[in-house]
CSV table of C-alpha atoms in Angstrom, one decimal:
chain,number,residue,atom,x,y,z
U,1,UNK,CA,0.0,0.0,0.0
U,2,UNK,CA,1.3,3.5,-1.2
U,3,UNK,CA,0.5,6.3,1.0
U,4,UNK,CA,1.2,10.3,0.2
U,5,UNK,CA,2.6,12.5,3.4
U,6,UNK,CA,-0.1,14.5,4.6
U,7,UNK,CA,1.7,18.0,3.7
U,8,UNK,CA,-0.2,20.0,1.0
U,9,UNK,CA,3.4,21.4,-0.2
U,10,UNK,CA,1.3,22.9,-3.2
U,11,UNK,CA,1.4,25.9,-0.2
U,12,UNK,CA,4.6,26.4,-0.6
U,13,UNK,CA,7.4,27.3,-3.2
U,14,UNK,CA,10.4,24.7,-3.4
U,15,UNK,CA,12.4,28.1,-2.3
U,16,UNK,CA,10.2,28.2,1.2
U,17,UNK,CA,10.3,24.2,1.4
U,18,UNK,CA,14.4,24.4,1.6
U,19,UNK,CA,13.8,27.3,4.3
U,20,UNK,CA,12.0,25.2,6.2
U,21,UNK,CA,14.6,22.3,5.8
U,22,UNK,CA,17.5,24.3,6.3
U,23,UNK,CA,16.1,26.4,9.3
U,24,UNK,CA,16.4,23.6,11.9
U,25,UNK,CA,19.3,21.3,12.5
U,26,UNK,CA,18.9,17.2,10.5
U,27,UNK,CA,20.3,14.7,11.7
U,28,UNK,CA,21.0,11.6,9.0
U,29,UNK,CA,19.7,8.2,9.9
U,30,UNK,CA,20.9,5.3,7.9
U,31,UNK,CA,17.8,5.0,5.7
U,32,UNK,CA,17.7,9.6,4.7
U,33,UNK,CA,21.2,8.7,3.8
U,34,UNK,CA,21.3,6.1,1.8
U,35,UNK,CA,18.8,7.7,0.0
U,36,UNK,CA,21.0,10.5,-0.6
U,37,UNK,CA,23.8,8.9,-2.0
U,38,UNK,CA,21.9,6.3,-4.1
U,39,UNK,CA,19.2,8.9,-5.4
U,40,UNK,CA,20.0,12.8,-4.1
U,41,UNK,CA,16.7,13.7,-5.8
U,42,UNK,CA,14.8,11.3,-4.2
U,43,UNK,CA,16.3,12.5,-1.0
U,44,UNK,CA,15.7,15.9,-2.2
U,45,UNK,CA,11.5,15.6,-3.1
U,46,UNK,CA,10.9,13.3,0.3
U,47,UNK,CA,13.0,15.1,3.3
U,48,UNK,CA,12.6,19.2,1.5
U,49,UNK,CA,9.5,19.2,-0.4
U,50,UNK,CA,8.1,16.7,1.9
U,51,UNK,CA,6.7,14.4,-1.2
U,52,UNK,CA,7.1,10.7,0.8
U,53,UNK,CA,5.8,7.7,-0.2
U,54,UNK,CA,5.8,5.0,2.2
U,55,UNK,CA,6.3,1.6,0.7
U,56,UNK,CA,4.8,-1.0,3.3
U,57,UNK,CA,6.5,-4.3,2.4
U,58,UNK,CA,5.2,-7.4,4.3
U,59,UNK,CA,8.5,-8.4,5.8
U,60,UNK,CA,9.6,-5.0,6.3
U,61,UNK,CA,6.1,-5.2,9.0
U,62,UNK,CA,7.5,-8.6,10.1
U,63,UNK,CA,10.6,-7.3,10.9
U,64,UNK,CA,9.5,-4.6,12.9
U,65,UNK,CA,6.5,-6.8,14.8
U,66,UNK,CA,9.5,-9.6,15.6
U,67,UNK,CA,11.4,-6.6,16.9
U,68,UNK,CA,8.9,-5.7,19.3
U,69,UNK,CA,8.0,-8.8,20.3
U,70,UNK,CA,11.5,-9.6,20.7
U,71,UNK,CA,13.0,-6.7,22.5
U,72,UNK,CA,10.6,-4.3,23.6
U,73,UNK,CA,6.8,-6.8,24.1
U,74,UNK,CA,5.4,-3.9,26.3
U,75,UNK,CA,5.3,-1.5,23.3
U,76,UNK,CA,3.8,-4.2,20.7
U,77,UNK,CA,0.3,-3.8,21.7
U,78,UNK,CA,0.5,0.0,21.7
U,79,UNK,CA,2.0,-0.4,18.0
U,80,UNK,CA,-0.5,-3.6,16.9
U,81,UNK,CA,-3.8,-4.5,17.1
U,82,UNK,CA,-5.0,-7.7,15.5
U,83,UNK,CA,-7.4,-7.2,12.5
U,84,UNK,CA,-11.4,-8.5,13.6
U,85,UNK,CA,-13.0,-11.4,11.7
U,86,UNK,CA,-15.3,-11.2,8.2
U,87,UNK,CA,-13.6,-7.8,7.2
U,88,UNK,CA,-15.5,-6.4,4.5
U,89,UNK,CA,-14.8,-6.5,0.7
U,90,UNK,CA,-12.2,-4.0,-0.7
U,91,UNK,CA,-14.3,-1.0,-1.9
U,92,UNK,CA,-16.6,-1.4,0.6
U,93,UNK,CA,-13.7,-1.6,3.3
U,94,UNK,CA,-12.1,1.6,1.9
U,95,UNK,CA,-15.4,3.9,2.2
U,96,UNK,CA,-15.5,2.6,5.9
U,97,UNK,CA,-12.1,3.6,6.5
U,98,UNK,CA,-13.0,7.2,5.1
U,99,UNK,CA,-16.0,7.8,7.1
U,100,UNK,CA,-13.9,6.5,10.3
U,101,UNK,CA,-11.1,9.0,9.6
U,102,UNK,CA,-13.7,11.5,9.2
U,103,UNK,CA,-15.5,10.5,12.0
U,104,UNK,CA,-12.4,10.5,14.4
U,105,UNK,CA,-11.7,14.1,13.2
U,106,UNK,CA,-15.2,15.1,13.2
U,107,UNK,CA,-17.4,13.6,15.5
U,108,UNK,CA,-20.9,13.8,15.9
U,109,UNK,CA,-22.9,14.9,19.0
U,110,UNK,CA,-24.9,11.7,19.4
U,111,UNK,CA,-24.0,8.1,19.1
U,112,UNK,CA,-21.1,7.2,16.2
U,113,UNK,CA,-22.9,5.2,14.0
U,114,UNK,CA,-22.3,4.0,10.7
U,115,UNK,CA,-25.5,5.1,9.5
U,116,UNK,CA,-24.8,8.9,10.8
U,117,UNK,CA,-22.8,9.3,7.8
U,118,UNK,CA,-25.3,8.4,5.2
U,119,UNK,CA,-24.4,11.2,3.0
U,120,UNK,CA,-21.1,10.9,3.1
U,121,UNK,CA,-21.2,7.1,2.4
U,122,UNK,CA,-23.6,8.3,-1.1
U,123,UNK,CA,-21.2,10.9,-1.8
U,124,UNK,CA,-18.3,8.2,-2.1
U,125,UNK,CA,-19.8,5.3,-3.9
U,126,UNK,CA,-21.0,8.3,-6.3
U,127,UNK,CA,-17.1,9.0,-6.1
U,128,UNK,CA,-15.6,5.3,-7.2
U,129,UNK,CA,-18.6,4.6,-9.6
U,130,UNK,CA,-20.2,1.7,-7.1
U,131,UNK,CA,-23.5,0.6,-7.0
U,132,UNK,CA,-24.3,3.3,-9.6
U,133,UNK,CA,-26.6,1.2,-11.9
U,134,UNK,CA,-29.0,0.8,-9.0
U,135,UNK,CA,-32.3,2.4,-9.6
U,136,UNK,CA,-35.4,3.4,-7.8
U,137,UNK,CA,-38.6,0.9,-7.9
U,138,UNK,CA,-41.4,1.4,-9.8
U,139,UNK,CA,-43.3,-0.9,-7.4
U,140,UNK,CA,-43.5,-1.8,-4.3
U,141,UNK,CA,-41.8,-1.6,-1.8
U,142,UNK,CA,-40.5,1.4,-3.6
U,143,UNK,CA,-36.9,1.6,-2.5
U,144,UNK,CA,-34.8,4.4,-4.2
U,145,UNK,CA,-32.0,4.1,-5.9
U,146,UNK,CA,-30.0,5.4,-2.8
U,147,UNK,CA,-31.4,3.5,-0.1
U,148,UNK,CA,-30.6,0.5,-2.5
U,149,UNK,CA,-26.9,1.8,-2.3
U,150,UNK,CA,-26.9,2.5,1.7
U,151,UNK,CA,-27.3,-0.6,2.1
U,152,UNK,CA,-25.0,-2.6,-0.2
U,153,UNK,CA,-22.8,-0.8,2.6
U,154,UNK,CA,-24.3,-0.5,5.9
U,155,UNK,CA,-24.9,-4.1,7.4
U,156,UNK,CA,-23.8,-6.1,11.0
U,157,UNK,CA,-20.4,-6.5,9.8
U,158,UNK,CA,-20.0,-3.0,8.1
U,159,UNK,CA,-20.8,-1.7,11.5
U,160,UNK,CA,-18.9,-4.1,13.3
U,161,UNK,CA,-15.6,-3.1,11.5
U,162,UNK,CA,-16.4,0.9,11.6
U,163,UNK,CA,-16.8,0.2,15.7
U,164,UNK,CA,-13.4,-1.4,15.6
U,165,UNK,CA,-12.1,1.1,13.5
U,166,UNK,CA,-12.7,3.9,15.9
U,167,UNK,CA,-11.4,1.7,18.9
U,168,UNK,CA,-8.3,1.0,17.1
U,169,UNK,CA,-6.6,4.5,17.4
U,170,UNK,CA,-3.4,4.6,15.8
U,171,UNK,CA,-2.5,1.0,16.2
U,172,UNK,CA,-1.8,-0.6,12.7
U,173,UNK,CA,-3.7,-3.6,11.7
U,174,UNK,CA,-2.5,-6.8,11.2
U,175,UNK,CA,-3.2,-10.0,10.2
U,176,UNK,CA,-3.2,-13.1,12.5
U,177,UNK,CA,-1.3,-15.3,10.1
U,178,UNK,CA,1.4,-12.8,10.1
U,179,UNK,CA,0.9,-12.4,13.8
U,180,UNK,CA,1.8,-16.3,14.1
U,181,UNK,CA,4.9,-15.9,11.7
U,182,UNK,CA,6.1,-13.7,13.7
U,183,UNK,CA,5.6,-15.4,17.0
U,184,UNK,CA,7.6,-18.9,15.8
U,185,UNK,CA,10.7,-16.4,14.7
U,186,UNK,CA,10.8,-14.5,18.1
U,187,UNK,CA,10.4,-18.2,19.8
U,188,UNK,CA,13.3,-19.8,17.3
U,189,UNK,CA,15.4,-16.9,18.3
U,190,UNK,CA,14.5,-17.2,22.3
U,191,UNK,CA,15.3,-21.0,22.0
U,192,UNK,CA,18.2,-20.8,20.3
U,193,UNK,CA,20.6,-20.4,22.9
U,194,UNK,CA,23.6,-18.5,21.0
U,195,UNK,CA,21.6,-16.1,20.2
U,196,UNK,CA,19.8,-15.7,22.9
U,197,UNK,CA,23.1,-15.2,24.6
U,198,UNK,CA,24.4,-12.6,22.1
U,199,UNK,CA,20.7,-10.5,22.6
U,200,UNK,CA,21.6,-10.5,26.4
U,201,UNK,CA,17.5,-11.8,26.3
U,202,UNK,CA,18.3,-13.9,30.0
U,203,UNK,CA,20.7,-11.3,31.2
U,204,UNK,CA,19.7,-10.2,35.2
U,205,UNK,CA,18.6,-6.9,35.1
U,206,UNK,CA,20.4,-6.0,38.3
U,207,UNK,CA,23.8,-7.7,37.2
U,208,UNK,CA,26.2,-4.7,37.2
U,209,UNK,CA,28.7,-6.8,34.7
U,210,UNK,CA,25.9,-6.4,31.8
U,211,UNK,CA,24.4,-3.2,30.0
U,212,UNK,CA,21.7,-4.5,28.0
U,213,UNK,CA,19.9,-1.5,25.8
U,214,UNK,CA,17.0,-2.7,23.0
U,215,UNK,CA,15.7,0.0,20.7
U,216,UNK,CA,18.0,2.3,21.8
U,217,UNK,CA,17.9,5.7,20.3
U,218,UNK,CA,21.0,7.3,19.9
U,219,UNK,CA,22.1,11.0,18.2
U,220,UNK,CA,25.5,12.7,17.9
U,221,UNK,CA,26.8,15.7,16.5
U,222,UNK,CA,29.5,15.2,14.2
U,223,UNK,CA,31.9,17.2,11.8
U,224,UNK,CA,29.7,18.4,9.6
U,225,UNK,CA,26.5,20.7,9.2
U,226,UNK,CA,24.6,17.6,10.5
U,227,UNK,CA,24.2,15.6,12.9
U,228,UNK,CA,23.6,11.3,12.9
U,229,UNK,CA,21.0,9.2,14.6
U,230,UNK,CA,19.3,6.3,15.1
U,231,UNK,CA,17.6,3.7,16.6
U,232,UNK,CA,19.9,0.7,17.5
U,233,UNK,CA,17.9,-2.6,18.0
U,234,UNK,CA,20.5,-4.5,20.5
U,235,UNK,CA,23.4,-3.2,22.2
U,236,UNK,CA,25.2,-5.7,24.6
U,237,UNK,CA,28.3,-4.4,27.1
U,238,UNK,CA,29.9,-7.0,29.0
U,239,UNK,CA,31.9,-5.0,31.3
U,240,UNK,CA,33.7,-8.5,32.8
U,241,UNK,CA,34.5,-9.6,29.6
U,242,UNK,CA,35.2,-6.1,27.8
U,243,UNK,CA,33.2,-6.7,25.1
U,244,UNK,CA,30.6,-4.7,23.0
U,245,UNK,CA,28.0,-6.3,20.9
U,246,UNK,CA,26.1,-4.2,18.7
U,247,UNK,CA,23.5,-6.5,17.1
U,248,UNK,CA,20.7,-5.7,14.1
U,249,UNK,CA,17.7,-8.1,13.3
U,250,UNK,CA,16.9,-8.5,10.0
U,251,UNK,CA,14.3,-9.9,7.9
U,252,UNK,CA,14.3,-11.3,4.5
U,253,UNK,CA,12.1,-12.4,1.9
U,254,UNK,CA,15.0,-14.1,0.9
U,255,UNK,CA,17.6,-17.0,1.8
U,256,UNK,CA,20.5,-17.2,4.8
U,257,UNK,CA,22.3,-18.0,1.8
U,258,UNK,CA,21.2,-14.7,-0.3
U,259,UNK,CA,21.9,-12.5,2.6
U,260,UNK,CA,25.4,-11.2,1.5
U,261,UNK,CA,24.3,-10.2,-1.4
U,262,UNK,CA,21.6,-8.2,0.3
U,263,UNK,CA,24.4,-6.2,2.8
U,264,UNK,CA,25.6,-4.9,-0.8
U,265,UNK,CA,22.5,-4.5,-2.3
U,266,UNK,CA,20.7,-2.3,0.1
U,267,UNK,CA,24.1,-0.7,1.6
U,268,UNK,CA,23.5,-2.4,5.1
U,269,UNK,CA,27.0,-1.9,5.5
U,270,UNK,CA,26.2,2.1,5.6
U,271,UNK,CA,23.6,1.0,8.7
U,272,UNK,CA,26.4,-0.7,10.5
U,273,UNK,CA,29.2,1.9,10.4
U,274,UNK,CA,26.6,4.4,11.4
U,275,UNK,CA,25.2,2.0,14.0
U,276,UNK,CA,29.2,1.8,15.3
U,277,UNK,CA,29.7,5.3,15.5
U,278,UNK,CA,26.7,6.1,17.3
U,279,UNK,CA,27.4,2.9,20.0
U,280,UNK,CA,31.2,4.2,20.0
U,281,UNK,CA,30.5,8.1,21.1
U,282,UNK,CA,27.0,6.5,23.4
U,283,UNK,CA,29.8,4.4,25.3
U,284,UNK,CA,32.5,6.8,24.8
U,285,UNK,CA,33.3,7.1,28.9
U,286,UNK,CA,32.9,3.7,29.5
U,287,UNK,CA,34.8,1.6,27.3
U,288,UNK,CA,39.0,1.7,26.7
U,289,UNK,CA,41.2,0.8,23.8
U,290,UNK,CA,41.6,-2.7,24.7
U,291,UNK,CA,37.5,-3.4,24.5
U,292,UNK,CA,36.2,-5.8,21.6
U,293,UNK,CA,33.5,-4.5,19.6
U,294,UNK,CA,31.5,-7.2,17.5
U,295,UNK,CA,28.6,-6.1,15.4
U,296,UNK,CA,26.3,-8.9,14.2
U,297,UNK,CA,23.3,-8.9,11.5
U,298,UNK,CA,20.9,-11.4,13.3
U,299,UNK,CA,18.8,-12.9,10.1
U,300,UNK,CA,15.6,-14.2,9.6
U,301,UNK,CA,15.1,-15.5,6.4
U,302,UNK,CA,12.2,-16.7,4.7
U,303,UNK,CA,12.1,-20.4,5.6
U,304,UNK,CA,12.5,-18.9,9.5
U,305,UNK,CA,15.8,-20.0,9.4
U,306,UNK,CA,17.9,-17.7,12.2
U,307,UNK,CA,21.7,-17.1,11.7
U,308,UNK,CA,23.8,-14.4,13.3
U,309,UNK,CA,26.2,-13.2,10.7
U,310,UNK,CA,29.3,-11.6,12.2
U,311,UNK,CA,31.0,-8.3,11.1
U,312,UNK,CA,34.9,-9.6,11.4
U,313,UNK,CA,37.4,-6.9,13.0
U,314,UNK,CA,39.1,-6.2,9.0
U,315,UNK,CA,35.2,-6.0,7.3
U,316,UNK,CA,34.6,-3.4,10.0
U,317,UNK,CA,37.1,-1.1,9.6
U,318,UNK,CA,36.9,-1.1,5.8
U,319,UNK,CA,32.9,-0.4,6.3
U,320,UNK,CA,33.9,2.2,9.0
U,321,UNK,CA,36.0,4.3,6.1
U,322,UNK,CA,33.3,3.9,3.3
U,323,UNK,CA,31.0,4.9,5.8
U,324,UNK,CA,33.4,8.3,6.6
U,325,UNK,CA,33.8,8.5,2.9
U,326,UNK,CA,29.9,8.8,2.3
U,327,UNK,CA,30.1,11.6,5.4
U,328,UNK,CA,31.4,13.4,3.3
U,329,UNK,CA,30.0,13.8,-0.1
U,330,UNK,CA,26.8,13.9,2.0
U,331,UNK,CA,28.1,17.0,3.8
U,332,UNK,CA,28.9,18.2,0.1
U,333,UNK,CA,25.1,17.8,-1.2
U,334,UNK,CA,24.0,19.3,2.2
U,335,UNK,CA,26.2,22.3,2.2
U,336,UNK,CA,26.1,23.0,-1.3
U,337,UNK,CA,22.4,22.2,-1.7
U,338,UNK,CA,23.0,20.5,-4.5
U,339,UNK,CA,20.9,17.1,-5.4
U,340,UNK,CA,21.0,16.7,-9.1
U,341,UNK,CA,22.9,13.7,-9.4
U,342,UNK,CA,25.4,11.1,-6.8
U,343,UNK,CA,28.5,12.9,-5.8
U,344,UNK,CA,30.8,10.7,-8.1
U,345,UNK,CA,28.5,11.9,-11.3
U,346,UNK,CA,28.7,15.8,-10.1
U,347,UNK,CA,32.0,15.3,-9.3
U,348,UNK,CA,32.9,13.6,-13.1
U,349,UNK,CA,34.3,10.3,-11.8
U,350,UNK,CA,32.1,7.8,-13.1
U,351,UNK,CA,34.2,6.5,-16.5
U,352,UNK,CA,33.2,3.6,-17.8
């Protein structure tokens, strides 16, 4: 599903837009920056003139309901709420979702019913071309051509759904059979007892030898005109053992086997040199120069087969200069304002 950012920038020049951008500080997260150096427009018609799409790919929702499940299970609920029996059709489903956002924004003095909204509900089907080729009788029991209409869409489990609608809040809808999914993955991962180990998911919150953090949000100011963020899914510190693990759960549609391919693919290796930055200045007091830190990509693939894939020491450091390395031409299009093309094209290095 495809959904358009609520600001009318139509309001606005694209000169006002980059005043607004520019006039407060940004700070980069991994995903507004690999935007920026794979597609600088992009970048430049979602984060200035606030044109967004937001692509909601099924296992990008499993990978954030296993992550809440998984590391934070007090926030799921306020995040998920399971979607009711006998949903109605599509269209049908659709008008009731408009008259519930209408009715959440707008609602009446008496009791919310579905049939409050009778006009409205008219004014739509008129909108999508439904039920138009219904008529009024021309004998008993004379029903018009919009009663007829009313109530292709007002029934029991119409009104059970627009009820559930209004109860739901904010809460995104989801699907019991993804639901389940999701529940075996989290319980392969908390039975699996490296991993578990590695997540810190048994760890004594009272044991002074462990930091454990889980969705940890973490910002610094850096160099540039910018600053970095982001929110870091597992961060481990075993003071006994002077070791820091910084560790990201992933989903894929994909294989274990496929997954390399994927770190290239969708520059994960941008994510983990920002994710090791951010851990380094967080722990910056605490940790010395002869501390480990390991960073792992915990996968679930598509089979819900788990495997955490280490960073080594030599992978790390050579992410850890790309990463500096795309610091800087970012700081370039930020400065300059420039987001025609990717640095190396602007900059004339691309030869083939």
């Amino acid at each position: 599903m495809i959904k358009t950012a609520s600001i009318n920038t139509s309001e606005f020049s694209r000169n006002e837009l980059e005043l607004i951008f520019y006039n407060k500080p940004f700070d980069f997260s991994y995903s507004s920056m690999n935007k920026l150096i794979t597609a600088p427009g992009v970048f430049y018609k979602e984060y200035i003139l606030k044109q967004r799409e937001d692509m909601d790919a099924k296992h990008l929702t499993r990978g954030k309901m296993i992550h809440y499940l998984l590391l934070d299970n007090g926030l799921f609920d306020e995040k998920y709420i399971l979607a009711p029996d006998g949903i109605p059709s599509d269209n049908t489903k659709l008008i009731i979702e408009h008259i519930a956002e209408y009715a959440r924004a707008f609602p009446p003095a008496g009791e919310n019913k579905l049939s409050s909204y009778s006009d409205i509900i008219l004014d739509q089907l008129k909108e999508i071309n439904l039920h138009q080729k219904l008529v009024d009788d021309k004998k008993e029991p004379f029903k018009t051509g919009d009663e007829k209409r009313l109530e292709k869409i007002i029934n029991p489990q119409s009104d059970a759904y627009f009820s559930f609608l209004l109860t739901k809040g904010n809460r995104e809808i989801i699907d019991p059979e993804v639901l389940d999914k999701c529940t075996v993955a989290v319980d392969l991962i908390r039975n699996n007892k490296e991993i578990s180990e590695l997540l810190g998911l048994n760890i004594d919150p009272s044991d002074a030898n462990f930091g454990v953090y889980n969705e940890v949000y973490l910002r610094i100011d850096t160099l540039y005109a910018f600053g970095l963020k982001g929110f870091l899914d597992n961060l481990v510190v075993d003071v006994k053992n002077k070791t820091v693990r910084i560790n990201d759960l992933k989903t894929t549609s994909k294989s274990l086997t496929q997954f390399e391919g994927s770190v290239e693919f969708w520059n994960y290796w941008l994510q983990a040199g920002i994710y090791f930055k951010l851990a380094m200045d967080f722990l910056k007091d605490v940790i010395k120069d002869d501390w480990k830190v390991e960073f792992r990509f915990i996968v679930v693939d598509q089979y819900n087969h788990v495997y955490p894939f280490r960073v080594s020491d030599t992978t790390m450091r050579m992410w850890i200069v790309q990463t500096e390395e795309e610091l800087v031409k970012a700081d370039f299009h930020y400065t300059n304002k420039n987001y025609s093309l990717p640095y190396e094209f602007i900059a004339g290095e691309v030869v083939l």
